[in-house]
GROMACS .gro file of C-alpha atoms in nm:
model
  293
    1MET     CA    1  -6.017  -3.814   1.458
    2PRO     CA    2  -5.673  -3.752   1.624
    3GLN     CA    3  -5.664  -3.528   1.929
    4LEU     CA    4  -5.395  -3.265   1.977
    5LYS     CA    5  -5.158  -3.250   2.266
    6PRO     CA    6  -4.945  -2.946   2.354
    7PHE     CA    7  -4.609  -2.937   2.180
    8TYR     CA    8  -4.434  -2.906   2.516
    9GLY     CA    9  -4.666  -3.148   2.699
   10SER     CA   10  -4.403  -3.419   2.755
   11ILE     CA   11  -4.117  -3.206   2.893
   12PRO     CA   12  -4.057  -3.109   3.258
   13PHE     CA   13  -4.266  -2.822   3.391
   14ILE     CA   14  -3.970  -2.600   3.478
   15VAL     CA   15  -3.841  -2.630   3.121
   16TRP     CA   16  -4.187  -2.552   2.986
   17LEU     CA   17  -4.208  -2.247   3.213
   18THR     CA   18  -3.870  -2.122   3.095
   19LEU     CA   19  -3.973  -2.162   2.734
   20ALA     CA   20  -4.304  -1.990   2.800
   21CYS     CA   21  -4.125  -1.688   2.943
   22TYR     CA   22  -3.948  -1.646   2.611
   23SER     CA   23  -4.243  -1.741   2.392
   24CYS     CA   24  -4.258  -1.397   2.238
   25HIS     CA   25  -3.918  -1.469   2.082
   26MET     CA   26  -4.005  -1.817   1.954
   27PRO     CA   27  -4.223  -1.923   1.663
   28TYR     CA   28  -4.555  -2.057   1.780
   29GLN     CA   29  -4.587  -2.433   1.728
   30TYR     CA   30  -4.789  -2.738   1.821
   31GLU     CA   31  -4.838  -3.094   1.698
   32ASP     CA   32  -5.076  -3.388   1.683
   33ALA     CA   33  -5.029  -3.753   1.592
   34HIS     CA   34  -4.967  -3.679   1.224
   35TYR     CA   35  -4.853  -3.317   1.179
   36ARG     CA   36  -4.627  -3.053   1.328
   37VAL     CA   37  -4.753  -2.696   1.290
   38ALA     CA   38  -4.547  -2.380   1.327
   39GLN     CA   39  -4.602  -2.015   1.253
   40VAL     CA   40  -4.366  -1.925   0.970
   41GLY     CA   41  -4.460  -1.570   0.885
   42ARG     CA   42  -4.694  -1.276   0.894
   43LEU     CA   43  -4.882  -1.126   0.603
   44PRO     CA   44  -4.829  -0.760   0.507
   45ASN     CA   45  -5.074  -0.494   0.624
   46VAL     CA   46  -5.234  -0.472   0.281
   47VAL     CA   47  -5.350  -0.834   0.317
   48ASN     CA   48  -5.575  -0.758   0.612
   49GLU     CA   49  -5.831  -1.034   0.550
   50SER     CA   50  -5.661  -1.320   0.366
   51SER     CA   51  -5.927  -1.545   0.215
   52GLY     CA   52  -5.748  -1.745  -0.055
   53LEU     CA   53  -5.405  -1.890  -0.120
   54ALA     CA   54  -5.243  -2.052  -0.425
   55PHE     CA   55  -4.890  -2.194  -0.436
   56ALA     CA   56  -4.668  -2.061  -0.715
   57ALA     CA   57  -4.443  -2.364  -0.749
   58ASP     CA   58  -4.207  -2.205  -0.998
   59THR     CA   59  -4.103  -1.935  -0.754
   60ASN     CA   60  -4.162  -2.112  -0.419
   61SER     CA   61  -4.407  -1.838  -0.325
   62PHE     CA   62  -4.782  -1.771  -0.309
   63TRP     CA   63  -5.064  -1.561  -0.444
   64THR     CA   64  -5.329  -1.442  -0.200
   65LEU     CA   65  -5.629  -1.209  -0.193
   66ASN     CA   66  -5.855  -1.024   0.048
   67ASP     CA   67  -6.211  -1.113   0.141
   68GLY     CA   68  -6.521  -0.934   0.012
   69GLY     CA   69  -6.504  -0.556  -0.008
   70GLY     CA   70  -6.128  -0.552  -0.052
   71ARG     CA   71  -5.944  -0.417  -0.353
   72ALA     CA   72  -5.955  -0.605  -0.682
   73GLU     CA   73  -5.593  -0.710  -0.643
   74LEU     CA   74  -5.382  -1.020  -0.598
   75TYR     CA   75  -5.079  -1.017  -0.371
   76HIS     CA   76  -4.761  -1.211  -0.441
   77ILE     CA   77  -4.593  -1.313  -0.114
   78ASN     CA   78  -4.297  -1.527  -0.015
   79ARG     CA   79  -4.288  -1.817   0.233
   80GLN     CA   80  -4.258  -1.572   0.525
   81GLY     CA   81  -4.554  -1.363   0.413
   82GLN     CA   82  -4.351  -1.068   0.282
   83LEU     CA   83  -4.504  -0.881  -0.011
   84LEU     CA   84  -4.324  -0.932  -0.342
   85ALA     CA   85  -4.566  -0.769  -0.584
   86THR     CA   86  -4.924  -0.645  -0.625
   87LEU     CA   87  -5.128  -0.743  -0.929
   88GLN     CA   88  -5.408  -0.495  -1.001
   89LEU     CA   89  -5.708  -0.631  -1.186
   90ASN     CA   90  -5.862  -0.326  -1.344
   91GLY     CA   91  -6.231  -0.343  -1.420
   92LEU     CA   92  -6.311  -0.610  -1.163
   93ARG     CA   93  -6.499  -0.564  -0.838
   94ASN     CA   94  -6.443  -0.762  -0.523
   95VAL     CA   95  -6.804  -0.830  -0.427
   96ASP     CA   96  -6.721  -1.128  -0.205
   97TRP     CA   97  -6.393  -1.290  -0.309
   98GLU     CA   98  -6.343  -1.606  -0.105
   99GLU     CA   99  -6.098  -1.845  -0.270
  100LEU     CA  100  -5.800  -1.870  -0.503
  101SER     CA  101  -5.683  -2.170  -0.703
  102LYS     CA  102  -5.453  -2.243  -0.998
  103ASP     CA  103  -5.437  -2.488  -1.285
  104THR     CA  104  -5.150  -2.667  -1.457
  105ARG     CA  105  -5.114  -2.389  -1.717
  106GLY     CA  106  -5.047  -2.113  -1.464
  107ASN     CA  107  -5.397  -1.966  -1.467
  108LEU     CA  108  -5.540  -1.841  -1.140
  109TYR     CA  109  -5.907  -1.877  -1.047
  110ILE     CA  110  -6.056  -1.607  -0.825
  111GLY     CA  111  -6.379  -1.708  -0.657
  112ASP     CA  112  -6.638  -1.430  -0.631
  113THR     CA  113  -6.855  -1.695  -0.471
  114GLY     CA  114  -6.930  -1.567  -0.121
  115ASN     CA  115  -7.303  -1.592  -0.055
  116ASN     CA  116  -7.363  -1.548   0.318
  117TRP     CA  117  -7.734  -1.480   0.282
  118ASN     CA  118  -7.788  -1.728  -0.003
  119MET     CA  119  -7.941  -1.448  -0.211
  120ARG     CA  120  -7.688  -1.395  -0.491
  121HIS     CA  121  -7.776  -1.480  -0.848
  122ALA     CA  122  -7.453  -1.351  -1.008
  123LEU     CA  123  -7.190  -1.599  -0.888
  124ARG     CA  124  -6.868  -1.620  -1.084
  125ILE     CA  125  -6.508  -1.731  -1.087
  126TYR     CA  126  -6.253  -1.516  -1.270
  127GLN     CA  127  -5.976  -1.681  -1.470
  128VAL     CA  128  -5.659  -1.478  -1.512
  129ASN     CA  129  -5.295  -1.547  -1.590
  130PRO     CA  130  -5.050  -1.323  -1.395
  131SER     CA  131  -4.842  -1.285  -1.711
  132CYS     CA  132  -5.137  -1.120  -1.887
  133PRO     CA  133  -5.362  -0.958  -1.624
  134GLN     CA  134  -5.543  -0.744  -1.881
  135GLN     CA  135  -5.724  -1.052  -2.011
  136VAL     CA  136  -5.974  -1.184  -1.759
  137ASN     CA  137  -6.231  -1.455  -1.836
  138SER     CA  138  -6.550  -1.515  -1.639
  139ILE     CA  139  -6.692  -1.851  -1.539
  140CYS     CA  140  -7.052  -1.784  -1.433
  141PHE     CA  141  -7.263  -2.048  -1.264
  142ARG     CA  142  -7.574  -2.127  -1.065
  143TYR     CA  143  -7.650  -2.416  -0.831
  144ALA     CA  144  -7.866  -2.687  -0.982
  145ASP     CA  145  -8.057  -2.740  -0.657
  146GLN     CA  146  -8.121  -2.377  -0.554
  147GLU     CA  147  -8.476  -2.269  -0.634
  148LYS     CA  148  -8.535  -1.984  -0.386
  149PHE     CA  149  -8.325  -1.674  -0.312
  150PRO     CA  150  -8.293  -1.705  -0.019
  151PRO     CA  151  -8.417  -2.054   0.062
  152VAL     CA  152  -8.569  -2.144   0.398
  153ARG     CA  153  -8.321  -2.161   0.682
  154LYS     CA  154  -8.267  -2.538   0.677
  155ASP     CA  155  -8.174  -2.521   0.307
  156LYS     CA  156  -7.919  -2.239   0.333
  157ASN     CA  157  -7.638  -2.439   0.183
  158PHE     CA  158  -7.540  -2.219  -0.114
  159ASP     CA  159  -7.244  -2.026   0.022
  160CYS     CA  160  -6.904  -2.124  -0.117
  161GLU     CA  161  -6.566  -2.020   0.021
  162ALA     CA  162  -6.366  -2.319  -0.102
  163PHE     CA  163  -6.283  -2.476  -0.436
  164PHE     CA  164  -5.992  -2.616  -0.636
  165TYR     CA  165  -5.899  -2.701  -0.993
  166TYR     CA  166  -5.864  -3.068  -1.087
  167GLN     CA  167  -5.854  -3.228  -1.433
  168ASP     CA  168  -6.020  -2.942  -1.622
  169SER     CA  169  -6.296  -2.893  -1.364
  170LEU     CA  170  -6.354  -2.675  -1.062
  171TYR     CA  171  -6.481  -2.849  -0.749
  172LEU     CA  172  -6.676  -2.623  -0.513
  173PHE     CA  173  -6.751  -2.697  -0.147
  174SER     CA  174  -7.050  -2.546   0.029
  175LYS     CA  175  -7.020  -2.351   0.353
  176ASN     CA  176  -7.337  -2.482   0.507
  177ARG     CA  177  -7.561  -2.253   0.710
  178GLY     CA  178  -7.855  -2.493   0.705
  179ASP     CA  179  -7.858  -2.867   0.764
  180LYS     CA  180  -7.478  -2.882   0.825
  181GLN     CA  181  -7.401  -3.102   0.525
  182VAL     CA  182  -7.107  -3.014   0.303
  183LYS     CA  183  -7.179  -3.055  -0.068
  184ILE     CA  184  -6.932  -3.090  -0.355
  185TYR     CA  185  -7.032  -2.924  -0.681
  186ALA     CA  186  -6.849  -2.953  -1.013
  187ILE     CA  187  -6.835  -2.713  -1.310
  188PRO     CA  188  -6.607  -2.697  -1.616
  189ALA     CA  189  -6.304  -2.470  -1.575
  190THR     CA  190  -6.394  -2.288  -1.895
  191PRO     CA  191  -6.541  -1.941  -1.955
  192GLY     CA  192  -6.916  -1.930  -2.000
  193THR     CA  193  -7.228  -1.999  -1.797
  194HIS     CA  194  -7.262  -2.334  -1.622
  195VAL     CA  195  -7.490  -2.525  -1.386
  196ALA     CA  196  -7.309  -2.651  -1.075
  197LYS     CA  197  -7.419  -3.009  -1.014
  198ILE     CA  198  -7.380  -3.200  -0.689
  199ASN     CA  199  -7.095  -3.450  -0.694
  200ASP     CA  200  -7.122  -3.575  -0.333
  201LYS     CA  201  -7.223  -3.459   0.016
  202THR     CA  202  -7.146  -3.551   0.374
  203TYR     CA  203  -7.147  -3.437   0.736
  204LEU     CA  204  -6.802  -3.341   0.864
  205GLU     CA  205  -6.787  -3.454   1.223
  206PRO     CA  206  -6.679  -3.170   1.457
  207ILE     CA  207  -6.364  -3.252   1.650
  208THR     CA  208  -6.407  -3.008   1.937
  209ASN     CA  209  -6.744  -2.875   2.053
  210PRO     CA  210  -7.009  -3.084   1.871
  211TYR     CA  211  -7.259  -2.800   1.907
  212ALA     CA  212  -7.034  -2.531   1.764
  213ASN     CA  213  -7.076  -2.421   1.405
  214GLN     CA  214  -6.710  -2.491   1.338
  215VAL     CA  215  -6.724  -2.738   1.050
  216GLN     CA  216  -6.805  -2.485   0.781
  217VAL     CA  217  -6.549  -2.518   0.502
  218SER     CA  218  -6.347  -2.202   0.440
  219SER     CA  219  -6.080  -2.322   0.193
  220ALA     CA  220  -5.976  -2.625  -0.011
  221ASP     CA  221  -5.684  -2.749  -0.219
  222VAL     CA  222  -5.561  -3.060  -0.399
  223SER     CA  223  -5.208  -3.198  -0.359
  224PRO     CA  224  -4.967  -3.164  -0.656
  225ASP     CA  225  -4.972  -3.541  -0.719
  226GLY     CA  226  -5.353  -3.537  -0.735
  227LYS     CA  227  -5.388  -3.805  -0.468
  228THR     CA  228  -5.524  -3.598  -0.178
  229PHE     CA  229  -5.753  -3.304  -0.121
  230ALA     CA  230  -5.778  -3.095   0.193
  231LEU     CA  231  -6.069  -2.903   0.343
  232LEU     CA  232  -6.000  -2.624   0.590
  233THR     CA  233  -6.257  -2.538   0.856
  234TYR     CA  234  -6.237  -2.314   1.161
  235SER     CA  235  -6.166  -2.615   1.382
  236ALA     CA  236  -5.967  -2.859   1.166
  237VAL     CA  237  -5.815  -2.961   0.835
  238TYR     CA  238  -5.976  -3.274   0.686
  239LEU     CA  239  -5.784  -3.482   0.432
  240PHE     CA  240  -5.943  -3.716   0.176
  241GLU     CA  241  -5.786  -3.959  -0.068
  242ILE     CA  242  -5.860  -3.925  -0.439
  243LYS     CA  243  -5.914  -4.266  -0.600
  244GLU     CA  244  -5.954  -4.323  -0.972
  245GLY     CA  245  -5.984  -3.949  -1.031
  246GLN     CA  246  -6.305  -3.919  -0.827
  247ILE     CA  247  -6.351  -3.615  -0.601
  248ASN     CA  248  -6.580  -3.735  -0.323
  249PHE     CA  249  -6.595  -3.800   0.051
  250GLN     CA  250  -6.569  -4.178   0.024
  251HIS     CA  251  -6.205  -4.210   0.135
  252PRO     CA  252  -6.128  -4.002   0.447
  253LEU     CA  253  -5.765  -4.014   0.557
  254LEU     CA  254  -5.714  -3.808   0.871
  255SER     CA  255  -5.766  -3.468   1.027
  256LEU     CA  256  -5.552  -3.202   1.193
  257GLN     CA  257  -5.726  -3.016   1.473
  258MET     CA  258  -5.671  -2.643   1.511
  259ASP     CA  259  -5.553  -2.495   1.838
  260GLY     CA  260  -5.869  -2.298   1.907
  261ASP     CA  261  -5.707  -2.094   2.185
  262ARG     CA  262  -5.444  -1.958   1.949
  263ILE     CA  263  -5.550  -1.988   1.584
  264ASN     CA  264  -5.863  -1.799   1.482
  265GLN     CA  265  -6.069  -1.750   1.164
  266VAL     CA  266  -5.854  -1.958   0.928
  267GLU     CA  267  -5.965  -1.882   0.573
  268ALA     CA  268  -5.696  -1.997   0.327
  269LEU     CA  269  -5.493  -2.314   0.261
  270ALA     CA  270  -5.252  -2.434  -0.008
  271PHE     CA  271  -5.039  -2.747  -0.046
  272ILE     CA  272  -4.664  -2.691  -0.081
  273ASN     CA  273  -4.590  -3.055  -0.170
  274HIS     CA  274  -4.776  -3.385  -0.171
  275SER     CA  275  -4.835  -3.389   0.206
  276ASP     CA  276  -4.754  -3.050   0.363
  277PHE     CA  277  -4.946  -2.724   0.343
  278ILE     CA  278  -4.961  -2.360   0.444
  279PHE     CA  279  -5.267  -2.194   0.596
  280THR     CA  280  -5.343  -1.838   0.704
  281ASN     CA  281  -5.593  -1.665   0.928
  282GLU     CA  282  -5.757  -1.324   0.921
  283GLN     CA  283  -5.516  -1.202   1.188
  284ARG     CA  284  -5.249  -1.208   0.911
  285GLU     CA  285  -5.064  -1.506   1.060
  286MET     CA  286  -4.911  -1.772   0.836
  287PHE     CA  287  -4.866  -2.134   0.948
  288GLU     CA  288  -4.695  -2.438   0.799
  289ALA     CA  289  -4.813  -2.796   0.866
  290ARG     CA  290  -4.550  -3.065   0.809
  291ARG     CA  291  -4.639  -3.435   0.802
  292LYS     CA  292  -4.443  -3.645   1.052
  293PRO     CA  293  -4.223  -3.925   0.913
   0.00000   0.00000   0.00000
């Protein structure tokens, strides 16, 4: 996996020192072999624990939501994180909202899928169209391989903070608290009750401290051309190629390591084109990653 180097690592020290003195007036940025990353905005106070992000391509803006315990609302923000509108979803409860995705018809999928203790039976994903927020559909599901609530410690692999829509299905990624494997589950993107079946599983190799629990997946998205999917963890973004419409771990592309000294608790990611993406952390900071030519 590529290793990061400081953005200013190749310039003279005196220039670096001068820039550092004025860092509070400059956007934070760094780069690795493949991507340049820069802070591009800050989320509004109402989004105090951003946990999902979906790109609204028609308006060049985003939808986001707060983590579990927050209000049952979606927040429409621009590319700098400024609040454009608030969408109230009356009658819903934010038990543990963790992810946000969209389909090709403009529907948003809200993942009430957080399951830290692996004890929840009532897992669901809400389907709603911002043009008609009064009509909300529920996609309920259970994991095909979960038999105990909670399971023994080594089997605690039934938390989900990441999923995306692809070809009429929702692909869910486990946030593993047990044997450290990441599993892909698939369910139909249709209202009703479904059984989430395993599509693939793998170990994501940690890029920094191999003993740190940093490879838990906190968000996911698929590129607009359907050729790449990204997994966000607290230490890196992992990119995989999609071949012949198959969502699996068989074709890794590259990874972008996070600057652990500066970027903390990243929980949401969304592609803005076929290669570039936005991600946010729970400190309300908004970053853009641009692929190098």
